[in-house]
mmCIF file of C-alpha atoms and ligand atoms in Angstrom:
data_model
loop_
_atom_site.group_PDB
_atom_site.id
_atom_site.type_symbol
_atom_site.label_atom_id
_atom_site.label_comp_id
_atom_site.label_asym_id
_atom_site.label_seq_id
_atom_site.Cartn_x
_atom_site.Cartn_y
_atom_site.Cartn_z
ATOM 1 C CA UNK A 1 -14.184 -19.206 30.836
ATOM 2 C CA UNK A 2 -12.822 -15.730 31.431
ATOM 3 C CA UNK A 3 -14.580 -12.552 32.095
ATOM 4 C CA UNK A 4 -13.481 -11.113 28.632
ATOM 5 C CA UNK A 5 -14.798 -14.134 26.631
ATOM 6 C CA UNK A 6 -18.212 -14.190 28.747
ATOM 7 C CA UNK A 7 -18.753 -10.547 27.882
ATOM 8 C CA UNK A 8 -17.945 -10.876 24.378
ATOM 9 C CA UNK A 9 -20.287 -13.891 24.145
ATOM 10 C CA UNK A 10 -23.029 -12.384 26.443
ATOM 11 C CA UNK A 11 -25.086 -10.572 23.732
ATOM 12 C CA UNK A 12 -24.503 -12.779 20.740
ATOM 13 C CA UNK A 13 -24.916 -16.377 21.819
ATOM 14 C CA UNK A 14 -27.555 -16.335 24.513
ATOM 15 C CA UNK A 15 -29.893 -18.263 22.549
ATOM 16 C CA UNK A 16 -27.284 -21.036 21.960
ATOM 17 C CA UNK A 17 -26.155 -21.104 25.636
ATOM 18 C CA UNK A 18 -29.980 -21.533 26.416
ATOM 19 C CA UNK A 19 -30.405 -24.669 24.364
ATOM 20 C CA UNK A 20 -27.085 -26.141 25.780
ATOM 21 C CA UNK A 21 -28.299 -25.451 29.355
ATOM 22 C CA UNK A 22 -31.585 -26.839 28.838
ATOM 23 C CA UNK A 23 -30.251 -29.909 27.061
ATOM 24 C CA UNK A 24 -28.069 -30.591 29.806
ATOM 25 C CA UNK A 25 -30.543 -30.362 32.080
ATOM 26 C CA UNK A 26 -31.311 -34.084 31.174
ATOM 27 C CA UNK A 27 -34.400 -35.898 32.571
ATOM 28 C CA UNK A 28 -36.224 -32.650 33.267
ATOM 29 C CA UNK A 29 -36.288 -31.473 29.625
ATOM 30 C CA UNK A 30 -38.172 -33.399 26.916
ATOM 31 C CA UNK A 31 -37.272 -31.291 23.942
ATOM 32 C CA UNK A 32 -34.766 -28.632 23.501
ATOM 33 C CA UNK A 33 -36.118 -25.238 22.094
ATOM 34 C CA UNK A 34 -34.877 -24.722 18.882
ATOM 35 C CA UNK A 35 -32.274 -21.893 18.318
ATOM 36 C CA UNK A 36 -33.453 -18.621 17.270
ATOM 37 C CA UNK A 37 -31.180 -17.184 14.494
ATOM 38 C CA UNK A 38 -27.988 -15.748 15.560
ATOM 39 C CA UNK A 39 -28.221 -12.001 16.436
ATOM 40 C CA UNK A 40 -26.615 -9.492 14.054
ATOM 41 C CA UNK A 41 -24.219 -7.230 15.445
ATOM 42 C CA UNK A 42 -25.548 -3.600 15.228
ATOM 43 C CA UNK A 43 -22.898 -1.198 13.507
ATOM 44 C CA UNK A 44 -23.364 2.403 14.084
ATOM 45 C CA UNK A 45 -21.301 4.576 11.489
ATOM 46 C CA UNK A 46 -19.451 7.791 12.749
ATOM 47 C CA UNK A 47 -19.116 10.309 9.891
ATOM 48 C CA UNK A 48 -21.311 10.088 6.774
ATOM 49 C CA UNK A 49 -18.872 11.077 4.064
ATOM 50 C CA UNK A 50 -17.805 9.489 0.779
ATOM 51 C CA UNK A 51 -16.488 6.171 2.041
ATOM 52 C CA UNK A 52 -19.391 5.742 4.485
ATOM 53 C CA UNK A 53 -21.956 6.419 1.663
ATOM 54 C CA UNK A 54 -20.538 4.575 -1.159
ATOM 55 C CA UNK A 55 -18.832 1.819 0.289
ATOM 56 C CA UNK A 56 -19.579 0.968 3.791
ATOM 57 C CA UNK A 57 -23.356 1.238 4.148
ATOM 58 C CA UNK A 58 -23.828 -0.588 0.893
ATOM 59 C CA UNK A 59 -21.233 -3.253 2.235
ATOM 60 C CA UNK A 60 -23.187 -3.785 5.327
ATOM 61 C CA UNK A 61 -25.977 -4.767 3.277
ATOM 62 C CA UNK A 62 -24.297 -7.683 2.130
ATOM 63 C CA UNK A 63 -22.998 -8.951 5.415
ATOM 64 C CA UNK A 64 -24.113 -12.019 7.286
ATOM 65 C CA UNK A 65 -23.384 -11.195 10.714
ATOM 66 C CA UNK A 66 -23.948 -7.060 10.766
ATOM 67 C CA UNK A 67 -26.588 -4.657 10.314
ATOM 68 C CA UNK A 68 -26.536 -0.949 9.994
ATOM 69 C CA UNK A 69 -28.124 0.092 13.030
ATOM 70 C CA UNK A 70 -27.209 3.718 13.987
ATOM 71 C CA UNK A 71 -25.493 6.814 12.714
ATOM 72 C CA UNK A 72 -23.467 9.532 14.048
ATOM 73 C CA UNK A 73 -23.317 13.043 11.945
ATOM 74 C CA UNK A 74 -22.905 16.506 12.267
ATOM 75 C CA UNK A 75 -25.034 17.144 9.144
ATOM 76 C CA UNK A 76 -28.814 17.424 9.836
ATOM 77 C CA UNK A 77 -29.687 16.445 6.240
ATOM 78 C CA UNK A 78 -27.498 13.570 6.121
ATOM 79 C CA UNK A 79 -29.091 12.309 9.364
ATOM 80 C CA UNK A 80 -32.572 12.644 7.910
ATOM 81 C CA UNK A 81 -31.771 11.139 4.565
ATOM 82 C CA UNK A 82 -29.967 7.958 5.977
ATOM 83 C CA UNK A 83 -32.833 7.639 8.549
ATOM 84 C CA UNK A 84 -35.062 7.247 5.752
ATOM 85 C CA UNK A 85 -32.925 5.201 3.343
ATOM 86 C CA UNK A 86 -31.927 2.738 6.029
ATOM 87 C CA UNK A 87 -34.812 2.965 8.314
ATOM 88 C CA UNK A 88 -33.081 4.111 11.437
ATOM 89 C CA UNK A 89 -35.025 4.687 14.344
ATOM 90 C CA UNK A 90 -34.498 8.321 15.901
ATOM 91 C CA UNK A 91 -33.120 6.748 19.177
ATOM 92 C CA UNK A 92 -29.938 5.266 17.325
ATOM 93 C CA UNK A 93 -29.241 8.784 15.467
ATOM 94 C CA UNK A 94 -26.605 10.814 17.243
ATOM 95 C CA UNK A 95 -24.567 14.054 16.757
ATOM 96 C CA UNK A 96 -20.877 14.418 17.757
ATOM 97 C CA UNK A 97 -22.254 16.514 20.764
ATOM 98 C CA UNK A 98 -24.659 13.515 21.954
ATOM 99 C CA UNK A 99 -22.393 10.451 20.824
ATOM 100 C CA UNK A 100 -21.428 9.287 24.459
ATOM 101 C CA UNK A 101 -24.989 8.509 24.771
ATOM 102 C CA UNK A 102 -24.427 5.596 22.778
ATOM 103 C CA UNK A 103 -23.536 3.830 25.745
ATOM 104 C CA UNK A 104 -26.993 3.348 26.835
ATOM 105 C CA UNK A 105 -28.016 1.697 23.508
ATOM 106 C CA UNK A 106 -28.189 -1.958 23.311
ATOM 107 C CA UNK A 107 -28.742 -1.857 19.347
ATOM 108 C CA UNK A 108 -25.165 -0.607 19.019
ATOM 109 C CA UNK A 109 -22.365 -3.188 19.373
ATOM 110 C CA UNK A 110 -19.957 -1.918 17.026
ATOM 111 C CA UNK A 111 -18.931 1.944 16.373
ATOM 112 C CA UNK A 112 -17.323 2.271 12.999
ATOM 113 C CA UNK A 113 -15.061 5.357 12.831
ATOM 114 C CA UNK A 114 -15.100 6.818 9.363
ATOM 115 C CA UNK A 115 -14.022 10.296 10.054
ATOM 116 C CA UNK A 116 -10.969 12.381 9.099
ATOM 117 C CA UNK A 117 -7.709 10.889 10.375
ATOM 118 C CA UNK A 118 -6.762 13.092 13.199
ATOM 119 C CA UNK A 119 -10.476 12.256 14.728
ATOM 120 C CA UNK A 120 -9.963 8.657 14.776
ATOM 121 C CA UNK A 121 -8.359 8.601 18.181
ATOM 122 C CA UNK A 122 -11.016 10.912 20.061
ATOM 123 C CA UNK A 123 -13.898 8.786 18.689
ATOM 124 C CA UNK A 124 -12.535 5.314 19.229
ATOM 125 C CA UNK A 125 -11.542 6.268 22.957
ATOM 126 C CA UNK A 126 -14.931 7.651 23.341
ATOM 127 C CA UNK A 127 -16.763 4.562 21.839
ATOM 128 C CA UNK A 128 -14.852 2.148 23.647
ATOM 129 C CA UNK A 129 -15.564 4.120 27.099
ATOM 130 C CA UNK A 130 -19.232 3.884 26.155
ATOM 131 C CA UNK A 131 -18.734 0.033 25.884
ATOM 132 C CA UNK A 132 -18.790 -0.712 22.284
ATOM 133 C CA UNK A 133 -16.304 -2.512 20.219
ATOM 134 C CA UNK A 134 -14.740 -0.393 17.453
ATOM 135 C CA UNK A 135 -13.751 -0.561 13.907
ATOM 136 C CA UNK A 136 -11.561 2.190 12.685
ATOM 137 C CA UNK A 137 -10.816 3.277 9.399
ATOM 138 C CA UNK A 138 -7.156 3.465 8.265
ATOM 139 C CA UNK A 139 -4.675 5.351 8.642
ATOM 140 C CA UNK A 140 -5.298 4.420 12.547
ATOM 141 C CA UNK A 141 -4.211 7.829 13.525
ATOM 142 C CA UNK A 142 -1.664 10.422 12.835
ATOM 143 C CA UNK A 143 0.964 9.314 15.296
ATOM 144 C CA UNK A 144 2.190 6.264 17.009
ATOM 145 C CA UNK A 145 1.435 7.662 20.382
ATOM 146 C CA UNK A 146 -2.157 8.493 19.401
ATOM 147 C CA UNK A 147 -2.611 4.881 17.913
ATOM 148 C CA UNK A 148 -1.254 3.373 21.213
ATOM 149 C CA UNK A 149 -3.857 5.661 23.411
ATOM 150 C CA UNK A 150 -6.709 4.058 21.273
ATOM 151 C CA UNK A 151 -5.269 0.216 21.992
ATOM 152 C CA UNK A 152 -4.916 1.070 25.486
ATOM 153 C CA UNK A 153 -8.392 2.608 25.902
ATOM 154 C CA UNK A 154 -9.981 -0.545 24.164
ATOM 155 C CA UNK A 155 -8.037 -2.800 26.570
ATOM 156 C CA UNK A 156 -8.775 -1.066 29.392
ATOM 157 C CA UNK A 157 -12.597 -1.181 28.473
ATOM 158 C CA UNK A 158 -12.145 -4.674 27.520
ATOM 159 C CA UNK A 159 -13.485 -4.004 23.810
ATOM 160 C CA UNK A 160 -12.157 -5.166 20.543
ATOM 161 C CA UNK A 161 -10.392 -2.800 18.308
ATOM 162 C CA UNK A 162 -9.775 -3.341 14.443
ATOM 163 C CA UNK A 163 -8.267 -1.310 11.823
ATOM 164 C CA UNK A 164 -9.906 -0.894 8.441
ATOM 165 C CA UNK A 165 -7.303 -2.926 6.471
ATOM 166 C CA UNK A 166 -9.710 -4.231 3.924
ATOM 167 C CA UNK A 167 -7.242 -5.831 1.585
ATOM 168 C CA UNK A 168 -6.326 -8.329 4.372
ATOM 169 C CA UNK A 169 -9.607 -10.104 3.718
ATOM 170 C CA UNK A 170 -9.541 -10.107 -0.288
ATOM 171 C CA UNK A 171 -8.663 -13.552 -1.966
ATOM 172 C CA UNK A 172 -5.963 -11.816 -4.342
ATOM 173 C CA UNK A 173 -4.151 -10.437 -1.306
ATOM 174 C CA UNK A 174 -4.554 -13.630 1.005
ATOM 175 C CA UNK A 175 -2.710 -15.381 -2.135
ATOM 176 C CA UNK A 176 0.308 -12.990 -1.777
ATOM 177 C CA UNK A 177 0.366 -13.837 1.591
ATOM 178 C CA UNK A 178 0.399 -17.633 0.992
ATOM 179 C CA UNK A 179 2.954 -17.080 -1.452
ATOM 180 C CA UNK A 180 5.040 -15.272 1.018
ATOM 181 C CA UNK A 181 4.392 -17.738 3.915
ATOM 182 C CA UNK A 182 4.254 -21.037 2.054
ATOM 183 C CA UNK A 183 6.974 -20.497 -0.465
ATOM 184 C CA UNK A 184 5.985 -22.340 -3.266
ATOM 185 C CA UNK A 185 7.842 -20.061 -5.602
ATOM 186 C CA UNK A 186 10.856 -19.978 -3.126
ATOM 187 C CA UNK A 187 11.620 -17.223 -0.593
ATOM 188 C CA UNK A 188 10.588 -13.697 -1.187
ATOM 189 C CA UNK A 189 13.594 -11.572 -2.459
ATOM 190 C CA UNK A 190 12.461 -8.234 -3.588
ATOM 191 C CA UNK A 191 9.168 -6.204 -3.455
ATOM 192 C CA UNK A 192 7.532 -3.129 -5.399
ATOM 193 C CA UNK A 193 4.528 -1.675 -3.963
ATOM 194 C CA UNK A 194 2.743 1.595 -4.709
ATOM 195 C CA UNK A 195 -0.730 3.114 -4.656
ATOM 196 C CA UNK A 196 -1.547 6.829 -5.427
ATOM 197 C CA UNK A 197 -3.949 9.072 -7.275
ATOM 198 C CA UNK A 198 -4.534 12.689 -8.355
ATOM 199 C CA UNK A 199 -6.300 14.312 -5.747
ATOM 200 C CA UNK A 200 -9.068 17.000 -6.378
ATOM 201 C CA UNK A 201 -10.405 19.827 -4.597
ATOM 202 C CA UNK A 202 -7.662 21.731 -2.826
ATOM 203 C CA UNK A 203 -9.959 22.751 -0.155
ATOM 204 C CA UNK A 204 -10.441 19.277 1.151
ATOM 205 C CA UNK A 205 -9.432 17.983 4.826
ATOM 206 C CA UNK A 206 -6.946 15.439 3.049
ATOM 207 C CA UNK A 207 -4.615 18.483 2.308
ATOM 208 C CA UNK A 208 -4.864 19.911 5.892
ATOM 209 C CA UNK A 209 -2.193 18.741 8.184
ATOM 210 C CA UNK A 210 -4.192 19.266 11.343
ATOM 211 C CA UNK A 211 -7.042 16.961 10.003
ATOM 212 C CA UNK A 212 -4.898 14.568 7.819
ATOM 213 C CA UNK A 213 -1.569 14.212 9.812
ATOM 214 C CA UNK A 214 0.075 13.648 6.520
ATOM 215 C CA UNK A 215 -0.576 13.479 2.665
ATOM 216 C CA UNK A 216 -0.563 10.596 0.163
ATOM 217 C CA UNK A 217 1.616 8.483 2.513
ATOM 218 C CA UNK A 218 -0.726 8.649 5.175
ATOM 219 C CA UNK A 219 -3.898 7.996 3.024
ATOM 220 C CA UNK A 220 -2.759 5.498 0.608
ATOM 221 C CA UNK A 221 0.869 4.775 0.754
ATOM 222 C CA UNK A 222 -0.016 3.100 3.840
ATOM 223 C CA UNK A 223 -1.523 0.212 1.468
ATOM 224 C CA UNK A 224 1.749 -0.069 -0.270
ATOM 225 C CA UNK A 225 3.554 -0.612 3.453
ATOM 226 C CA UNK A 226 0.976 -3.066 4.406
ATOM 227 C CA UNK A 227 1.571 -5.224 1.131
ATOM 228 C CA UNK A 228 5.142 -5.609 1.958
ATOM 229 C CA UNK A 229 4.798 -6.377 5.518
ATOM 230 C CA UNK A 230 1.789 -9.075 4.879
ATOM 231 C CA UNK A 231 3.623 -10.637 1.651
ATOM 232 C CA UNK A 232 7.079 -10.956 3.617
ATOM 233 C CA UNK A 233 5.402 -11.669 7.036
ATOM 234 C CA UNK A 234 8.274 -9.720 8.530
ATOM 235 C CA UNK A 235 8.595 -6.550 10.171
ATOM 236 C CA UNK A 236 10.979 -4.121 8.230
ATOM 237 C CA UNK A 237 14.245 -3.074 10.214
ATOM 238 C CA UNK A 238 15.082 0.300 8.543
ATOM 239 C CA UNK A 239 13.842 2.795 6.110
ATOM 240 C CA UNK A 240 15.250 5.437 3.591
ATOM 241 C CA UNK A 241 12.450 8.123 2.146
ATOM 242 C CA UNK A 242 12.812 10.564 -0.311
ATOM 243 C CA UNK A 243 9.924 13.374 -1.186
ATOM 244 C CA UNK A 244 9.228 15.410 -4.072
ATOM 245 C CA UNK A 245 6.842 18.389 -4.055
ATOM 246 C CA UNK A 246 5.779 19.601 -7.541
ATOM 247 C CA UNK A 247 3.127 21.598 -6.533
ATOM 248 C CA UNK A 248 4.066 23.471 -3.157
ATOM 249 C CA UNK A 249 0.940 25.840 -2.809
ATOM 250 C CA UNK A 250 -1.601 22.679 -3.119
ATOM 251 C CA UNK A 251 0.643 20.382 -0.958
ATOM 252 C CA UNK A 252 1.826 23.289 1.392
ATOM 253 C CA UNK A 253 0.774 21.221 4.480
ATOM 254 C CA UNK A 254 1.224 17.692 3.494
ATOM 255 C CA UNK A 255 3.183 15.209 1.159
ATOM 256 C CA UNK A 256 2.627 15.168 -2.383
ATOM 257 C CA UNK A 257 4.899 12.155 -3.613
ATOM 258 C CA UNK A 258 7.061 9.763 -1.390
ATOM 259 C CA UNK A 259 9.161 6.875 -2.188
ATOM 260 C CA UNK A 260 10.950 4.898 0.230
ATOM 261 C CA UNK A 261 12.756 1.737 0.647
ATOM 262 C CA UNK A 262 12.356 -0.606 3.308
ATOM 263 C CA UNK A 263 15.070 -3.364 4.487
ATOM 264 C CA UNK A 264 13.736 -6.652 5.972
ATOM 265 C CA UNK A 265 15.627 -9.060 8.123
ATOM 266 C CA UNK A 266 17.349 -11.496 5.978
ATOM 267 C CA UNK A 267 17.844 -8.781 3.209
ATOM 268 C CA UNK A 268 14.693 -8.362 1.442
ATOM 269 C CA UNK A 269 14.485 -4.946 -0.127
ATOM 270 C CA UNK A 270 11.030 -3.091 -0.639
ATOM 271 C CA UNK A 271 10.837 -0.362 -3.000
ATOM 272 C CA UNK A 272 7.717 1.517 -2.369
ATOM 273 C CA UNK A 273 5.852 4.736 -3.594
ATOM 274 C CA UNK A 274 2.835 6.799 -3.149
ATOM 275 C CA UNK A 275 1.441 10.095 -4.772
ATOM 276 C CA UNK A 276 -1.491 12.674 -4.792
ATOM 277 C CA UNK A 277 -0.334 13.779 -8.071
ATOM 278 C CA UNK A 278 -1.176 11.227 -10.637
ATOM 279 C CA UNK A 279 -3.256 8.026 -11.351
ATOM 280 C CA UNK A 280 -1.984 4.714 -12.240
ATOM 281 C CA UNK A 281 0.260 3.452 -9.331
ATOM 282 C CA UNK A 282 -1.778 0.484 -7.757
ATOM 283 C CA UNK A 283 0.374 -2.456 -7.589
ATOM 284 C CA UNK A 284 1.893 -5.014 -5.526
ATOM 285 C CA UNK A 285 4.873 -7.068 -6.916
ATOM 286 C CA UNK A 286 6.975 -9.714 -5.257
ATOM 287 C CA UNK A 287 10.163 -11.438 -6.879
ATOM 288 C CA UNK A 288 10.698 -14.873 -5.450
ATOM 289 C CA UNK A 289 13.662 -17.034 -5.978
ATOM 290 C CA UNK A 290 11.929 -19.107 -8.476
ATOM 291 C CA UNK A 291 9.302 -16.802 -9.980
ATOM 292 C CA UNK A 292 7.174 -13.628 -9.351
ATOM 293 C CA UNK A 293 3.830 -12.716 -8.301
ATOM 294 C CA UNK A 294 1.964 -9.353 -9.240
ATOM 295 C CA UNK A 295 -1.489 -7.703 -8.289
ATOM 296 C CA UNK A 296 -2.404 -4.739 -10.560
ATOM 297 C CA UNK A 297 -4.645 -2.974 -9.961
ATOM 298 C CA UNK A 298 -3.874 -4.160 -6.394
ATOM 299 C CA UNK A 299 -5.801 -1.540 -4.008
ATOM 300 C CA UNK A 300 -9.017 -0.619 -5.790
ATOM 301 C CA UNK A 301 -12.543 -1.664 -4.531
ATOM 302 C CA UNK A 302 -13.093 -4.018 -7.128
ATOM 303 C CA UNK A 303 -11.509 -5.111 -10.324
ATOM 304 C CA UNK A 304 -8.385 -6.612 -8.697
ATOM 305 C CA UNK A 305 -6.269 -8.470 -11.191
ATOM 306 C CA UNK A 306 -3.187 -10.769 -10.379
ATOM 307 C CA UNK A 307 -0.666 -13.282 -12.332
ATOM 308 C CA UNK A 308 2.495 -15.116 -11.454
ATOM 309 C CA UNK A 309 5.183 -16.335 -13.257
ATOM 310 C CA UNK A 310 3.114 -19.591 -13.649
ATOM 311 C CA UNK A 311 0.050 -17.977 -15.011
ATOM 312 C CA UNK A 312 -3.144 -15.837 -14.388
ATOM 313 C CA UNK A 313 -4.451 -15.579 -10.918
ATOM 314 C CA UNK A 314 -8.125 -16.432 -10.746
ATOM 315 C CA UNK A 315 -10.057 -15.399 -7.605
ATOM 316 C CA UNK A 316 -13.400 -14.095 -6.909
ATOM 317 C CA UNK A 317 -14.176 -10.433 -6.651
ATOM 318 C CA UNK A 318 -15.352 -9.803 -2.981
ATOM 319 C CA UNK A 319 -17.045 -6.800 -1.287
ATOM 320 C CA UNK A 320 -13.896 -5.616 0.836
ATOM 321 C CA UNK A 321 -16.139 -3.880 3.378
ATOM 322 C CA UNK A 322 -18.560 -6.642 3.659
ATOM 323 C CA UNK A 323 -15.872 -9.143 4.311
ATOM 324 C CA UNK A 324 -13.878 -7.044 6.723
ATOM 325 C CA UNK A 325 -16.938 -6.349 8.801
ATOM 326 C CA UNK A 326 -18.139 -10.074 8.867
ATOM 327 C CA UNK A 327 -14.721 -10.853 10.013
ATOM 328 C CA UNK A 328 -14.742 -8.344 12.969
ATOM 329 C CA UNK A 329 -18.387 -9.869 14.098
ATOM 330 C CA UNK A 330 -16.999 -13.131 13.980
ATOM 331 C CA UNK A 331 -13.918 -12.030 16.014
ATOM 332 C CA UNK A 332 -16.555 -10.545 18.620
ATOM 333 C CA UNK A 333 -18.775 -13.417 18.736
ATOM 334 C CA UNK A 334 -15.814 -15.760 19.087
ATOM 335 C CA UNK A 335 -13.931 -13.424 21.695
ATOM 336 C CA UNK A 336 -10.887 -13.614 19.460
ATOM 337 C CA UNK A 337 -8.500 -10.706 18.510
ATOM 338 C CA UNK A 338 -8.776 -9.301 14.653
ATOM 339 C CA UNK A 339 -5.959 -9.901 12.512
ATOM 340 C CA UNK A 340 -6.293 -6.193 11.998
ATOM 341 C CA UNK A 341 -5.835 -5.099 15.295
ATOM 342 C CA UNK A 342 -5.037 -2.069 16.891
ATOM 343 C CA UNK A 343 -1.246 -3.255 17.296
ATOM 344 C CA UNK A 344 -1.222 -3.655 13.662
ATOM 345 C CA UNK A 345 -1.981 -0.223 13.234
ATOM 346 C CA UNK A 346 0.299 0.758 15.805
ATOM 347 C CA UNK A 347 3.282 -0.839 13.804
ATOM 348 C CA UNK A 348 2.377 0.923 10.649
ATOM 349 C CA UNK A 349 1.883 4.122 12.228
ATOM 350 C CA UNK A 350 5.962 3.628 13.811
ATOM 351 C CA UNK A 351 7.011 3.170 10.196
ATOM 352 C CA UNK A 352 5.206 6.048 8.628
ATOM 353 C CA UNK A 353 6.881 8.218 11.465
ATOM 354 C CA UNK A 354 10.121 7.028 10.390
ATOM 355 C CA UNK A 355 9.585 7.585 7.013
ATOM 356 C CA UNK A 356 8.736 10.935 7.610
ATOM 357 C CA UNK A 357 12.019 11.236 10.033
ATOM 358 C CA UNK A 358 13.884 10.184 6.979
ATOM 359 C CA UNK A 359 12.613 12.754 4.870
ATOM 360 C CA UNK A 360 13.315 15.389 7.434
ATOM 361 C CA UNK A 361 16.566 14.322 8.093
ATOM 362 C CA UNK A 362 17.569 14.771 4.448
ATOM 363 C CA UNK A 363 17.074 10.930 3.465
ATOM 364 C CA UNK A 364 19.165 9.325 6.155
ATOM 365 C CA UNK A 365 18.553 5.832 6.691
ATOM 366 C CA UNK A 366 16.175 5.282 9.922
ATOM 367 C CA UNK A 367 16.383 2.383 11.908
ATOM 368 C CA UNK A 368 13.221 0.471 13.007
ATOM 369 C CA UNK A 369 12.959 -0.865 16.784
HETATM 370 P P1 NDP B 401 -15.042 12.344 3.614
HETATM 371 O O1 NDP B 401 -14.369 13.624 3.576
HETATM 372 O O2 NDP B 401 -15.696 12.096 2.304
HETATM 373 O O3 NDP B 401 -16.088 12.033 5.058
HETATM 374 C C1 NDP B 401 -15.731 12.117 6.085
HETATM 375 C C2 NDP B 401 -16.821 12.586 7.168
HETATM 376 O O4 NDP B 401 -16.416 13.056 8.477
HETATM 377 C C3 NDP B 401 -17.456 13.853 6.542
HETATM 378 O O5 NDP B 401 -18.608 13.733 5.690
HETATM 379 C C4 NDP B 401 -18.528 14.198 7.892
HETATM 380 O O6 NDP B 401 -19.337 13.644 8.036
HETATM 381 C C5 NDP B 401 -17.418 13.982 9.022
HETATM 382 N N1 NDP B 401 -16.546 15.078 9.554
HETATM 383 C C6 NDP B 401 -16.565 15.431 10.851
HETATM 384 N N2 NDP B 401 -15.916 16.547 11.181
HETATM 385 C C7 NDP B 401 -15.220 16.810 9.906
HETATM 386 C C8 NDP B 401 -14.249 17.842 9.618
HETATM 387 N N3 NDP B 401 -13.591 18.699 10.300
HETATM 388 N N4 NDP B 401 -13.950 17.976 8.055
HETATM 389 C C9 NDP B 401 -14.207 16.955 7.422
HETATM 390 N N5 NDP B 401 -15.229 15.924 7.736
HETATM 391 C C10 NDP B 401 -15.595 15.976 8.922
HETATM 392 O O7 NDP B 401 -13.678 11.485 3.931
HETATM 393 P P2 NDP B 401 -13.805 9.906 3.605
HETATM 394 O O8 NDP B 401 -15.184 9.216 3.825
HETATM 395 O O9 NDP B 401 -13.285 9.694 2.116
HETATM 396 O O10 NDP B 401 -12.749 9.188 4.614
HETATM 397 C C11 NDP B 401 -12.821 9.007 5.958
HETATM 398 C C12 NDP B 401 -12.106 8.172 6.518
HETATM 399 O O11 NDP B 401 -11.950 7.091 5.853
HETATM 400 C C13 NDP B 401 -10.459 8.393 6.325
HETATM 401 O O12 NDP B 401 -9.800 8.243 7.646
HETATM 402 C C14 NDP B 401 -9.948 7.863 5.253
HETATM 403 O O13 NDP B 401 -8.358 7.667 5.250
HETATM 404 C C15 NDP B 401 -10.804 6.482 5.258
HETATM 405 N N6 NDP B 401 -10.848 5.941 4.171
HETATM 406 C C16 NDP B 401 -10.734 4.567 3.858
HETATM 407 C C17 NDP B 401 -10.710 4.075 2.631
HETATM 408 C C18 NDP B 401 -10.380 2.557 2.452
HETATM 409 O O14 NDP B 401 -10.524 1.946 1.218
HETATM 410 N N7 NDP B 401 -10.366 2.027 3.405
HETATM 411 C C19 NDP B 401 -11.260 4.689 1.283
HETATM 412 C C20 NDP B 401 -11.491 6.116 1.815
HETATM 413 C C21 NDP B 401 -11.263 6.492 2.746
HETATM 414 P P3 NDP B 401 -20.884 14.083 8.790
HETATM 415 O O15 NDP B 401 -21.157 15.262 7.605
HETATM 416 O O16 NDP B 401 -21.488 13.090 8.603
HETATM 417 O O17 NDP B 401 -20.576 14.830 10.153
#
């Protein structure tokens, strides 16, 4: 067994291994001790904002293999409130200044980074250096270079890294992937994908370039991009993008609305859009040679709906975050790479950078390596 795999398994399966060993000692063992229930992996959330509060913490309560073990927050009132609400001991509560001490805390197996985009890299790297596996929210970071540094740091520390691409665990999206891979409706021909919403508070970090790295594209356009990649199962070879800004004051620092076209090998085109200036774009549509499939709404937390040219899709609604966290816990327990790995985040970051490059160049087509 490799050192990597041994480390991954060390904390999680000690009891199972003990039983196996005892049983294998043969005549000296009369009865094998029953296995204790498998340990749940301890998650620490970094940044107790809207997503952590309304989705991730409630999602954690529904997981099979995870538990909310710790928190990292710069806000004293939140630390107090969360400690009481989730029964978190003082020793598992950190500030951004004390964060590195998490290294000495065996209760924490995974750090889940839920900070503004431009802080993901720093906290992912610090978490890996503290010996923790990392689940990092999307977008992974604000540039391909920063994303690559995160991958390198986790590799160096021998820790797993996954990106919060929750849709990749949802039955409706898994069906789009299946249709693309198994081709029951024939090969994919064309895709339309879009996600946007009308953003409120003009003072929020999402509208500040230094914290967000970009606007609608970085924040929610990335769902449409992901949709095109996992439905085709291919990597795009070039992109052409257009931007419009109807409110240059509010969107002084970041993009408001962007539409872009991706070309895939073999000739598939994907037309994609994103906006911070209106509600309603929330769709993933694929045309196949012999039919079509569509999710709308496609990227909401719940209430997804899907249909194909053959009829309505009928899949259970799942908690996206619970499913994503349980999958990551299983990856750690089994010592296998997540399908939403850091490398997957790097690939998206390169395409996002190419979309911005196309816009800067007056909508010239940009080749993707
Ligand atoms: P919020 O603004 O609601 O929360 C961010 C939290 O980060 C703050 O509450 C604060 O927590 C902490 N923070 C630390 N430094 C700063 C700073 N300088 N400015 C602002 N906040 C700071 O953001 P969200 O929870 O909506 O988003 C967090 C991340 O999650 C983003 O990367 C976003 O893209 C991603 N996201 C993913 C979604 C998904 O569906 N997968 C949906 C929504 C967001 P504290 O007070 O505890 O320090």
